[in-house]
CSV table of N, CA and C and ligand atoms in Angstrom, one decimal:
chain,number,residue,atom,x,y,z
A,1,VAL,N,-15.8,21.2,-14.3
A,1,VAL,CA,-14.5,20.7,-13.9
A,1,VAL,C,-14.6,19.5,-13.0
A,2,ASP,N,-13.9,18.4,-13.4
A,2,ASP,CA,-13.8,17.2,-12.5
A,2,ASP,C,-12.5,17.2,-11.8
A,3,VAL,N,-12.5,16.9,-10.5
A,3,VAL,CA,-11.3,16.7,-9.8
A,3,VAL,C,-11.2,15.3,-9.4
A,4,ILE,N,-10.2,14.6,-9.8
A,4,ILE,CA,-10.1,13.2,-9.5
A,4,ILE,C,-8.7,12.8,-8.8
A,5,ASP,N,-8.7,11.6,-8.3
A,5,ASP,CA,-7.5,11.1,-7.7
A,5,ASP,C,-6.6,10.6,-8.9
A,6,ALA,N,-5.4,11.0,-9.0
A,6,ALA,CA,-4.5,10.5,-10.1
A,6,ALA,C,-4.2,9.0,-9.9
A,7,ASP,N,-4.3,8.2,-10.9
A,7,ASP,CA,-3.8,6.8,-10.9
A,7,ASP,C,-2.5,6.8,-11.7
A,8,LEU,N,-1.4,6.6,-10.9
A,8,LEU,CA,-0.1,6.7,-11.6
A,8,LEU,C,0.2,5.4,-12.4
A,9,GLU,N,-0.7,4.4,-12.4
A,9,GLU,CA,-0.5,3.3,-13.3
A,9,GLU,C,-1.1,3.6,-14.7
A,10,CYS,N,-1.9,4.7,-14.7
A,10,CYS,CA,-2.6,5.1,-16.0
A,10,CYS,C,-1.8,6.0,-16.8
A,11,ARG,N,-1.5,5.7,-18.1
A,11,ARG,CA,-0.6,6.5,-18.9
A,11,ARG,C,-1.1,7.9,-19.1
A,12,GLU,N,-2.4,8.0,-19.2
A,12,GLU,CA,-3.0,9.4,-19.4
A,12,GLU,C,-2.7,10.3,-18.2
A,13,HIS,N,-2.9,9.7,-17.0
A,13,HIS,CA,-2.7,10.5,-15.8
A,13,HIS,C,-1.2,10.8,-15.6
A,14,GLN,N,-0.3,9.8,-16.0
A,14,GLN,CA,1.1,10.0,-16.0
A,14,GLN,C,1.5,11.3,-16.8
A,15,ALA,N,0.9,11.3,-18.1
A,15,ALA,CA,1.2,12.4,-19.0
A,15,ALA,C,0.7,13.7,-18.4
A,16,ALA,N,-0.5,13.7,-17.8
A,16,ALA,CA,-1.1,14.9,-17.2
A,16,ALA,C,-0.2,15.4,-16.1
A,17,VAL,N,0.3,14.5,-15.2
A,17,VAL,CA,1.1,14.9,-14.1
A,17,VAL,C,2.4,15.6,-14.6
A,18,LEU,N,3.0,15.0,-15.6
A,18,LEU,CA,4.3,15.5,-16.2
A,18,LEU,C,4.0,16.9,-16.8
A,19,GLN,N,2.9,17.0,-17.6
A,19,GLN,CA,2.6,18.3,-18.3
A,19,GLN,C,2.4,19.4,-17.2
A,20,LEU,N,1.6,19.1,-16.2
A,20,LEU,CA,1.2,20.1,-15.3
A,20,LEU,C,2.3,20.5,-14.3
A,21,ILE,N,3.2,19.5,-13.9
A,21,ILE,CA,4.3,19.9,-13.1
A,21,ILE,C,5.3,20.7,-13.9
A,22,ASP,N,5.5,20.3,-15.2
A,22,ASP,CA,6.4,21.1,-16.1
A,22,ASP,C,5.9,22.5,-16.2
A,23,ALA,N,4.6,22.7,-16.4
A,23,ALA,CA,4.0,24.0,-16.6
A,23,ALA,C,4.2,24.8,-15.3
A,24,TYR,N,4.0,24.2,-14.1
A,24,TYR,CA,4.2,24.8,-12.8
A,24,TYR,C,5.7,25.2,-12.6
A,25,ALA,N,6.6,24.3,-13.0
A,25,ALA,CA,8.0,24.6,-12.8
A,25,ALA,C,8.4,25.8,-13.7
A,26,SER,N,7.8,25.9,-14.9
A,26,SER,CA,8.1,27.0,-15.8
A,26,SER,C,7.5,28.4,-15.3
A,27,ASP,N,6.5,28.3,-14.4
A,27,ASP,CA,5.9,29.5,-14.0
A,27,ASP,C,6.8,30.4,-13.1
A,28,ALA,N,6.6,31.7,-13.1
A,28,ALA,CA,7.4,32.6,-12.3
A,28,ALA,C,7.3,32.2,-10.8
A,29,MET,N,6.1,31.7,-10.4
A,29,MET,CA,5.8,31.3,-9.0
A,29,MET,C,6.3,29.9,-8.7
A,30,GLY,N,6.8,29.2,-9.8
A,30,GLY,CA,7.4,27.9,-9.6
A,30,GLY,C,8.9,28.0,-9.6
A,31,ASP,N,9.6,27.5,-10.6
A,31,ASP,CA,11.0,27.5,-10.7
A,31,ASP,C,11.5,28.5,-11.7
A,32,GLY,N,10.6,29.0,-12.5
A,32,GLY,CA,11.0,30.0,-13.6
A,32,GLY,C,11.6,29.3,-14.8
A,33,ARG,N,11.6,27.9,-14.8
A,33,ARG,CA,12.1,27.2,-15.9
A,33,ARG,C,11.5,25.8,-15.9
A,34,GLY,N,11.4,25.2,-17.0
A,34,GLY,CA,10.8,23.8,-17.1
A,34,GLY,C,11.7,22.7,-16.5
A,35,LEU,N,11.1,21.5,-16.4
A,35,LEU,CA,11.8,20.4,-15.9
A,35,LEU,C,13.0,20.0,-16.8
A,36,SER,N,14.1,19.6,-16.2
A,36,SER,CA,15.2,19.0,-17.0
A,36,SER,C,14.8,17.7,-17.6
A,37,ASP,N,15.5,17.2,-18.6
A,37,ASP,CA,15.3,15.9,-19.1
A,37,ASP,C,15.4,14.8,-18.1
A,38,GLU,N,16.4,15.0,-17.2
A,38,GLU,CA,16.6,13.9,-16.1
A,38,GLU,C,15.4,13.9,-15.2
A,39,VAL,N,14.9,15.1,-14.8
A,39,VAL,CA,13.7,15.1,-13.9
A,39,VAL,C,12.5,14.5,-14.6
A,40,ARG,N,12.3,14.9,-15.9
A,40,ARG,CA,11.2,14.4,-16.7
A,40,ARG,C,11.2,12.9,-16.7
A,41,ALA,N,12.4,12.3,-16.8
A,41,ALA,CA,12.5,10.8,-16.9
A,41,ALA,C,12.2,10.2,-15.6
A,42,ASN,N,12.6,10.9,-14.5
A,42,ASN,CA,12.5,10.2,-13.1
A,42,ASN,C,11.2,10.6,-12.4
A,43,LEU,N,10.5,11.6,-12.8
A,43,LEU,CA,9.4,12.1,-12.0
A,43,LEU,C,8.3,11.0,-11.7
A,44,ILE,N,7.8,10.4,-12.8
A,44,ILE,CA,6.7,9.4,-12.6
A,44,ILE,C,7.2,8.2,-11.9
A,45,PRO,N,8.3,7.6,-12.3
A,45,PRO,CA,8.8,6.4,-11.5
A,45,PRO,C,9.0,6.8,-10.0
A,46,GLY,N,9.5,7.9,-9.7
A,46,GLY,CA,9.8,8.3,-8.4
A,46,GLY,C,8.5,8.5,-7.6
A,47,LEU,N,7.5,9.1,-8.2
A,47,LEU,CA,6.2,9.3,-7.5
A,47,LEU,C,5.5,7.9,-7.4
A,48,ARG,N,5.6,7.1,-8.4
A,48,ARG,CA,4.9,5.8,-8.3
A,48,ARG,C,5.5,5.0,-7.1
A,49,SER,N,6.8,5.1,-6.9
A,49,SER,CA,7.3,4.3,-5.8
A,49,SER,C,7.3,5.0,-4.4
A,50,HIS,N,6.7,6.2,-4.4
A,50,HIS,CA,6.6,6.9,-3.1
A,50,HIS,C,5.3,6.3,-2.4
A,51,PRO,N,5.5,5.9,-1.1
A,51,PRO,CA,4.4,5.2,-0.4
A,51,PRO,C,3.4,6.1,0.1
A,52,ALA,N,3.6,7.4,0.1
A,52,ALA,CA,2.7,8.3,0.8
A,52,ALA,C,2.2,9.5,-0.1
A,53,GLN,N,2.2,9.3,-1.4
A,53,GLN,CA,1.8,10.4,-2.3
A,53,GLN,C,0.2,10.3,-2.5
A,54,HIS,N,-0.3,11.5,-2.6
A,54,HIS,CA,-1.8,11.7,-3.0
A,54,HIS,C,-1.8,12.8,-4.0
A,55,ILE,N,-2.2,12.4,-5.2
A,55,ILE,CA,-2.2,13.4,-6.3
A,55,ILE,C,-3.6,13.6,-6.9
A,56,PHE,N,-4.0,14.8,-7.1
A,56,PHE,CA,-5.3,15.1,-7.6
A,56,PHE,C,-5.1,15.9,-8.9
A,57,LEU,N,-6.0,15.6,-9.8
A,57,LEU,CA,-6.0,16.2,-11.1
A,57,LEU,C,-7.3,16.9,-11.4
A,58,ALA,N,-7.3,18.1,-11.9
A,58,ALA,CA,-8.5,18.8,-12.4
A,58,ALA,C,-8.6,18.7,-13.9
A,59,TYR,N,-9.7,18.3,-14.4
A,59,TYR,CA,-9.9,18.2,-15.9
A,59,TYR,C,-11.1,19.1,-16.2
A,60,GLU,N,-10.8,19.9,-17.3
A,60,GLU,CA,-11.9,20.6,-17.9
A,60,GLU,C,-12.1,20.2,-19.3
A,61,SER,N,-13.3,19.9,-19.7
A,61,SER,CA,-13.6,19.4,-21.1
A,61,SER,C,-12.6,18.4,-21.5
A,62,GLY,N,-12.2,17.5,-20.6
A,62,GLY,CA,-11.4,16.3,-21.0
A,62,GLY,C,-9.9,16.7,-20.9
A,63,LEU,N,-9.5,17.9,-20.7
A,63,LEU,CA,-8.1,18.3,-20.6
A,63,LEU,C,-7.6,18.5,-19.2
A,64,PRO,N,-6.4,18.0,-18.9
A,64,PRO,CA,-5.9,18.3,-17.5
A,64,PRO,C,-5.5,19.7,-17.4
A,65,VAL,N,-6.0,20.4,-16.4
A,65,VAL,CA,-5.7,21.9,-16.3
A,65,VAL,C,-5.2,22.3,-14.9
A,66,GLY,N,-5.2,21.3,-13.9
A,66,GLY,CA,-4.8,21.7,-12.6
A,66,GLY,C,-4.3,20.5,-11.8
A,67,ILE,N,-3.5,20.7,-10.8
A,67,ILE,CA,-2.9,19.6,-10.1
A,67,ILE,C,-2.6,20.0,-8.6
A,68,ALA,N,-2.8,19.0,-7.7
A,68,ALA,CA,-2.3,19.1,-6.4
A,68,ALA,C,-1.5,17.9,-6.1
A,69,VAL,N,-0.3,18.0,-5.7
A,69,VAL,CA,0.6,16.9,-5.3
A,69,VAL,C,0.8,17.0,-3.8
A,70,CYS,N,0.4,16.0,-3.0
A,70,CYS,CA,0.5,16.0,-1.6
A,70,CYS,C,1.2,14.8,-1.1
A,71,PHE,N,1.9,14.9,0.1
A,71,PHE,CA,2.5,13.8,0.7
A,71,PHE,C,2.1,13.7,2.1
A,72,ARG,N,1.8,12.5,2.5
A,72,ARG,CA,1.3,12.2,3.9
A,72,ARG,C,2.5,12.2,4.8
A,73,GLY,N,2.4,12.9,5.9
A,73,GLY,CA,3.4,12.8,7.0
A,73,GLY,C,2.8,12.4,8.3
A,74,PHE,N,3.4,12.6,9.4
A,74,PHE,CA,2.9,12.2,10.6
A,74,PHE,C,3.3,13.2,11.7
A,75,SER,N,2.3,13.6,12.5
A,75,SER,CA,2.6,14.6,13.6
A,75,SER,C,2.9,13.8,14.9
A,76,THR,N,4.1,13.8,15.4
A,76,THR,CA,4.4,13.1,16.6
A,76,THR,C,3.7,13.8,17.8
A,77,PHE,N,3.5,15.1,17.7
A,77,PHE,CA,2.8,15.8,18.9
A,77,PHE,C,1.3,15.5,18.9
A,78,ARG,N,0.7,15.1,17.8
A,78,ARG,CA,-0.7,14.8,17.8
A,78,ARG,C,-0.9,13.3,17.6
A,79,ALA,N,0.1,12.6,17.2
A,79,ALA,CA,0.0,11.1,16.9
A,79,ALA,C,-1.1,10.9,15.9
A,80,ARG,N,-1.1,11.8,14.9
A,80,ARG,CA,-2.0,11.6,13.7
A,80,ARG,C,-1.3,12.0,12.5
A,81,PRO,N,-1.7,11.5,11.3
A,81,PRO,CA,-1.1,11.9,10.1
A,81,PRO,C,-1.4,13.3,9.8
A,82,LEU,N,-0.6,13.9,8.9
A,82,LEU,CA,-0.9,15.2,8.3
A,82,LEU,C,-0.6,15.2,6.9
A,83,LEU,N,-1.1,16.1,6.1
A,83,LEU,CA,-1.0,16.1,4.7
A,83,LEU,C,-0.3,17.4,4.3
A,84,ASN,N,0.8,17.2,3.5
A,84,ASN,CA,1.5,18.4,3.0
A,84,ASN,C,1.2,18.6,1.6
A,85,VAL,N,0.8,19.8,1.2
A,85,VAL,CA,0.5,20.2,-0.2
A,85,VAL,C,1.9,20.6,-0.8
A,86,HIS,N,2.5,19.8,-1.6
A,86,HIS,CA,3.8,20.1,-2.1
A,86,HIS,C,3.7,21.0,-3.3
A,87,ASP,N,2.7,20.7,-4.2
A,87,ASP,CA,2.5,21.5,-5.4
A,87,ASP,C,1.0,21.7,-5.6
A,88,LEU,N,0.7,23.0,-5.9
A,88,LEU,CA,-0.7,23.3,-6.3
A,88,LEU,C,-0.6,24.2,-7.5
A,89,ALA,N,-1.1,23.8,-8.6
A,89,ALA,CA,-1.0,24.7,-9.8
A,89,ALA,C,-2.1,24.5,-10.8
A,90,VAL,N,-2.5,25.6,-11.4
A,90,VAL,CA,-3.6,25.6,-12.5
A,90,VAL,C,-2.9,26.2,-13.7
A,91,LEU,N,-3.2,25.7,-14.9
A,91,LEU,CA,-2.6,26.2,-16.1
A,91,LEU,C,-3.1,27.7,-16.2
A,92,PRO,N,-2.2,28.6,-16.7
A,92,PRO,CA,-2.5,30.1,-16.7
A,92,PRO,C,-3.9,30.4,-17.3
A,93,ALA,N,-4.2,29.7,-18.4
A,93,ALA,CA,-5.4,30.1,-19.2
A,93,ALA,C,-6.7,29.7,-18.4
A,94,TYR,N,-6.5,28.9,-17.3
A,94,TYR,CA,-7.7,28.4,-16.6
A,94,TYR,C,-7.8,28.9,-15.2
A,95,ARG,N,-6.9,29.9,-14.9
A,95,ARG,CA,-7.0,30.5,-13.5
A,95,ARG,C,-8.2,31.4,-13.3
A,96,GLY,N,-8.5,31.6,-12.0
A,96,GLY,CA,-9.6,32.5,-11.7
A,96,GLY,C,-11.0,32.0,-11.9
A,97,GLN,N,-11.1,30.7,-12.1
A,97,GLN,CA,-12.4,30.0,-12.3
A,97,GLN,C,-12.7,29.1,-11.2
A,98,GLY,N,-12.0,29.2,-10.1
A,98,GLY,CA,-12.3,28.3,-8.9
A,98,GLY,C,-11.7,26.9,-8.9
A,99,ILE,N,-10.8,26.7,-9.9
A,99,ILE,CA,-10.2,25.3,-10.0
A,99,ILE,C,-9.2,25.1,-8.8
A,100,GLY,N,-8.4,26.1,-8.5
A,100,GLY,CA,-7.5,25.9,-7.4
A,100,GLY,C,-8.2,25.7,-6.1
A,101,ARG,N,-9.3,26.4,-5.9
A,101,ARG,CA,-10.1,26.2,-4.7
A,101,ARG,C,-10.7,24.8,-4.7
A,102,ARG,N,-11.2,24.3,-5.9
A,102,ARG,CA,-11.7,22.9,-5.9
A,102,ARG,C,-10.7,21.9,-5.6
A,103,LEU,N,-9.4,22.1,-6.1
A,103,LEU,CA,-8.4,21.2,-5.8
A,103,LEU,C,-8.1,21.2,-4.3
A,104,LEU,N,-8.0,22.4,-3.7
A,104,LEU,CA,-7.8,22.4,-2.2
A,104,LEU,C,-8.9,21.8,-1.4
A,105,GLU,N,-10.1,22.0,-1.9
A,105,GLU,CA,-11.2,21.3,-1.1
A,105,GLU,C,-11.1,19.8,-1.2
A,106,ARG,N,-10.6,19.3,-2.3
A,106,ARG,CA,-10.4,17.9,-2.5
A,106,ARG,C,-9.3,17.4,-1.5
A,107,VAL,N,-8.2,18.2,-1.4
A,107,VAL,CA,-7.1,17.9,-0.5
A,107,VAL,C,-7.7,17.9,0.9
A,108,MET,N,-8.5,18.8,1.3
A,108,MET,CA,-9.0,18.9,2.7
A,108,MET,C,-9.9,17.6,2.9
A,109,ALA,N,-10.7,17.2,1.9
A,109,ALA,CA,-11.6,16.1,2.1
A,109,ALA,C,-10.7,14.8,2.3
A,110,LYS,N,-9.6,14.7,1.5
A,110,LYS,CA,-8.7,13.5,1.7
A,110,LYS,C,-8.1,13.5,3.0
A,111,ALA,N,-7.7,14.7,3.5
A,111,ALA,CA,-7.1,14.8,4.8
A,111,ALA,C,-8.0,14.4,5.9
A,112,ARG,N,-9.3,14.7,5.8
A,112,ARG,CA,-10.3,14.3,6.7
A,112,ARG,C,-10.5,12.7,6.7
A,113,ASP,N,-10.5,12.2,5.4
A,113,ASP,CA,-10.7,10.7,5.3
A,113,ASP,C,-9.5,10.0,5.9
A,114,LEU,N,-8.3,10.6,5.8
A,114,LEU,CA,-7.1,9.9,6.4
A,114,LEU,C,-7.0,10.1,7.9
A,115,GLY,N,-7.8,10.9,8.5
A,115,GLY,CA,-7.7,11.2,9.9
A,115,GLY,C,-6.6,12.2,10.2
A,116,CYS,N,-6.3,13.0,9.3
A,116,CYS,CA,-5.1,14.0,9.5
A,116,CYS,C,-5.5,15.0,10.5
A,117,CYS,N,-4.5,15.5,11.2
A,117,CYS,CA,-4.8,16.6,12.2
A,117,CYS,C,-4.6,18.0,11.5
A,118,ALA,N,-3.9,18.0,10.3
A,118,ALA,CA,-3.7,19.3,9.7
A,118,ALA,C,-3.3,19.1,8.2
A,119,VAL,N,-3.5,20.2,7.4
A,119,VAL,CA,-2.9,20.2,6.1
A,119,VAL,C,-1.8,21.3,6.1
A,120,THR,N,-0.7,21.1,5.6
A,120,THR,CA,0.4,22.1,5.7
A,120,THR,C,0.9,22.4,4.3
A,121,LEU,N,1.5,23.6,4.1
A,121,LEU,CA,2.0,24.0,2.8
A,121,LEU,C,3.0,25.1,3.0
A,122,GLU,N,3.8,25.3,2.0
A,122,GLU,CA,4.7,26.4,2.0
A,122,GLU,C,4.3,27.3,0.8
A,123,VAL,N,4.4,28.6,1.0
A,123,VAL,CA,4.0,29.6,0.0
A,123,VAL,C,5.0,30.8,0.0
A,124,GLY,N,5.4,31.2,-1.2
A,124,GLY,CA,6.3,32.3,-1.3
A,124,GLY,C,5.7,33.6,-0.8
A,125,GLU,N,6.6,34.4,-0.1
A,125,GLU,CA,6.1,35.6,0.5
A,125,GLU,C,5.5,36.6,-0.5
A,126,HIS,N,6.0,36.5,-1.8
A,126,HIS,CA,5.5,37.4,-2.8
A,126,HIS,C,4.3,36.8,-3.7
A,127,ASN,N,4.0,35.5,-3.3
A,127,ASN,CA,2.9,34.9,-4.1
A,127,ASN,C,1.6,35.2,-3.5
A,128,VAL,N,1.2,36.5,-3.7
A,128,VAL,CA,0.0,37.0,-3.0
A,128,VAL,C,-1.3,36.3,-3.6
A,129,VAL,N,-1.3,35.9,-4.8
A,129,VAL,CA,-2.5,35.2,-5.3
A,129,VAL,C,-2.7,33.9,-4.6
A,130,ALA,N,-1.7,33.1,-4.5
A,130,ALA,CA,-1.9,31.8,-3.7
A,130,ALA,C,-2.2,32.1,-2.3
A,131,GLN,N,-1.5,33.1,-1.7
A,131,GLN,CA,-1.8,33.4,-0.3
A,131,GLN,C,-3.3,33.8,-0.1
A,132,ALA,N,-3.8,34.6,-1.0
A,132,ALA,CA,-5.3,35.0,-0.9
A,132,ALA,C,-6.1,33.7,-0.9
A,133,LEU,N,-5.8,32.8,-1.8
A,133,LEU,CA,-6.6,31.5,-1.9
A,133,LEU,C,-6.5,30.8,-0.6
A,134,TYR,N,-5.3,30.6,-0.1
A,134,TYR,CA,-5.1,29.8,1.1
A,134,TYR,C,-5.8,30.5,2.3
A,135,ARG,N,-5.7,31.8,2.4
A,135,ARG,CA,-6.4,32.5,3.5
A,135,ARG,C,-7.9,32.3,3.4
A,136,ASP,N,-8.4,32.4,2.2
A,136,ASP,CA,-9.8,32.3,2.0
A,136,ASP,C,-10.3,30.9,2.4
A,137,VAL,N,-9.5,29.8,2.2
A,137,VAL,CA,-10.0,28.5,2.6
A,137,VAL,C,-9.6,28.2,4.1
A,138,GLY,N,-9.0,29.1,4.8
A,138,GLY,CA,-8.8,28.9,6.2
A,138,GLY,C,-7.4,28.6,6.7
A,139,PHE,N,-6.4,28.7,5.8
A,139,PHE,CA,-5.0,28.5,6.2
A,139,PHE,C,-4.6,29.8,6.9
A,140,GLU,N,-3.6,29.6,7.8
A,140,GLU,CA,-3.0,30.8,8.4
A,140,GLU,C,-1.5,30.6,8.5
A,141,GLU,N,-0.8,31.7,8.6
A,141,GLU,CA,0.7,31.6,8.6
A,141,GLU,C,1.2,31.1,9.9
A,142,GLY,N,2.2,30.2,9.8
A,142,GLY,CA,2.9,29.8,11.0
A,142,GLY,C,2.1,29.0,12.0
A,143,ASP,N,2.7,28.8,13.2
A,143,ASP,CA,2.1,28.0,14.2
A,143,ASP,C,2.0,29.0,15.4
A,144,ARG,N,0.9,29.7,15.5
A,144,ARG,CA,0.7,30.8,16.4
A,144,ARG,C,0.7,30.3,17.9
A,145,GLN,N,0.4,29.0,18.1
A,145,GLN,CA,0.3,28.5,19.4
A,145,GLN,C,1.7,28.2,20.0
A,146,SER,N,2.7,28.2,19.2
A,146,SER,CA,4.0,27.8,19.7
A,146,SER,C,4.8,28.9,20.4
A,147,ALA,N,5.4,28.7,21.6
A,147,ALA,CA,6.1,29.7,22.2
A,147,ALA,C,7.4,30.1,21.4
A,148,ALA,N,7.8,29.1,20.5
A,148,ALA,CA,9.0,29.4,19.7
A,148,ALA,C,8.7,30.3,18.6
A,149,GLY,N,7.4,30.7,18.4
A,149,GLY,CA,7.0,31.7,17.4
A,149,GLY,C,6.6,31.1,16.1
A,150,ARG,N,6.7,31.9,15.0
A,150,ARG,CA,6.3,31.4,13.7
A,150,ARG,C,7.3,30.3,13.3
A,151,MET,N,6.8,29.3,12.6
A,151,MET,CA,7.6,28.2,12.0
A,151,MET,C,8.2,28.7,10.7
A,152,LEU,N,9.5,28.6,10.6
A,152,LEU,CA,10.2,29.0,9.4
A,152,LEU,C,10.6,27.8,8.6
A,153,PHE,N,10.7,27.9,7.3
A,153,PHE,CA,11.0,26.8,6.4
A,153,PHE,C,12.5,26.9,6.1
A,154,TRP,N,13.3,25.9,6.5
A,154,TRP,CA,14.7,25.9,6.2
A,154,TRP,C,15.0,24.6,5.4
A,155,LYS,N,16.1,24.7,4.7
A,155,LYS,CA,16.6,23.5,4.0
A,155,LYS,C,18.1,23.5,3.7
A,156,LYS,N,18.6,22.4,3.5
A,156,LYS,CA,20.0,22.2,3.1
A,156,LYS,C,20.2,21.2,2.0
A,157,PRO,N,20.8,21.5,0.9
A,157,PRO,CA,20.9,20.5,-0.2
A,157,PRO,C,21.7,19.3,0.3
A,158,VAL,N,21.3,18.1,-0.2
A,158,VAL,CA,22.1,16.9,0.1
A,158,VAL,C,23.0,16.5,-1.0
B,1,COA,C1,-2.5,29.8,-7.0
B,1,COA,C2,-3.4,29.1,-8.1
B,1,COA,C3,-3.3,27.6,-8.0
B,1,COA,C4,-4.8,29.5,-7.9
B,1,COA,O1,-5.6,28.8,-8.8
B,1,COA,P1,-7.0,29.4,-9.4
B,1,COA,O2,-7.7,28.3,-10.0
B,1,COA,O3,-6.6,30.5,-10.3
B,1,COA,O4,-7.7,29.9,-8.1
B,1,COA,P2,-9.3,30.1,-7.9
B,1,COA,O5,-9.9,30.6,-9.2
B,1,COA,O6,-9.8,28.9,-7.3
B,1,COA,O7,-9.3,31.3,-6.9
B,1,COA,C5,-9.6,31.1,-5.6
B,1,COA,C6,-9.2,32.3,-4.7
B,1,COA,O8,-7.9,32.7,-4.9
B,1,COA,C7,-7.7,34.1,-4.9
B,1,COA,N1,-7.3,34.5,-6.2
B,1,COA,C8,-7.3,33.9,-7.4
B,1,COA,N2,-6.8,34.6,-8.4
B,1,COA,C9,-6.5,35.8,-7.8
B,1,COA,C10,-5.9,37.0,-8.3
B,1,COA,N3,-5.5,37.1,-9.6
B,1,COA,N4,-5.6,38.0,-7.4
B,1,COA,C11,-6.0,37.8,-6.1
B,1,COA,N5,-6.5,36.7,-5.6
B,1,COA,C12,-6.8,35.7,-6.4
B,1,COA,C13,-9.1,34.6,-4.5
B,1,COA,O9,-9.2,34.6,-3.1
B,1,COA,C14,-10.0,33.6,-5.1
B,1,COA,O10,-11.2,33.6,-4.5
B,1,COA,P3,-12.5,34.3,-5.3
B,1,COA,O11,-12.5,33.7,-6.7
B,1,COA,O12,-13.6,33.9,-4.5
B,1,COA,O13,-12.1,35.7,-5.3
B,1,COA,C15,-3.0,29.6,-9.5
B,1,COA,O14,-2.9,31.0,-9.5
B,1,COA,C16,-1.6,29.1,-9.9
B,1,COA,O15,-1.5,28.0,-10.5
B,1,COA,N6,-0.5,29.9,-9.7
B,1,COA,C17,0.8,29.5,-10.1
B,1,COA,C18,1.4,28.4,-9.2
B,1,COA,C19,1.3,28.7,-7.7
B,1,COA,O16,1.6,29.9,-7.3
B,1,COA,N7,0.9,27.7,-6.9
B,1,COA,C20,0.9,27.9,-5.5
B,1,COA,C21,2.3,27.6,-4.9
B,1,COA,S1,2.3,27.8,-3.1
């Protein structure tokens, strides 16, 4: 398995990103349905124009089988960048072979290169497989040092 930095100017990598995000969106642990035509049309242009994206692709025997999509943020409390893992997914037929772990290791290496203070991610409370992987590589839930308690993920549609 090769894990590489995606080059969004490369058509092969563009197709790989679309295929893998569509597969992840279709997964029960994703959105439970594939990407709409509108999202399929806008995904690559949107990512290409994003100034802080870092995308990694895992290839096995020349086929794209896994992806990590990350966005660089900035911690004001640490005055250092941080890296958020927005998507991590491996095609079902290729799971359990260490590919998710390899992708996460690549994310951690990129975070170190960028001088990040942390890597962050959100994971569903019922997604025990992903949680096992994250725990195994050293992630822990919430921000235990904060007097405000665990950090909760909130959102409001715009
Ligand atoms: C989560 C996901 C990316 C893991 O990828 P993967 O390539 O199968 O994971 P790995 O083979 O690298 O497994 C690494 C560790 O994860 C855990 N893990 C993997 N599969 C597991 C399973 N079926 N049950 C329990 N733990 C499991 C184990 O801790 C494993 O370590 P080990 O092999 O030393 O036991 C993959 O299952 C996936 O794409 N799931 C759907 C999308 C998703 O949920 N993404 C995460 C969103 S937050």
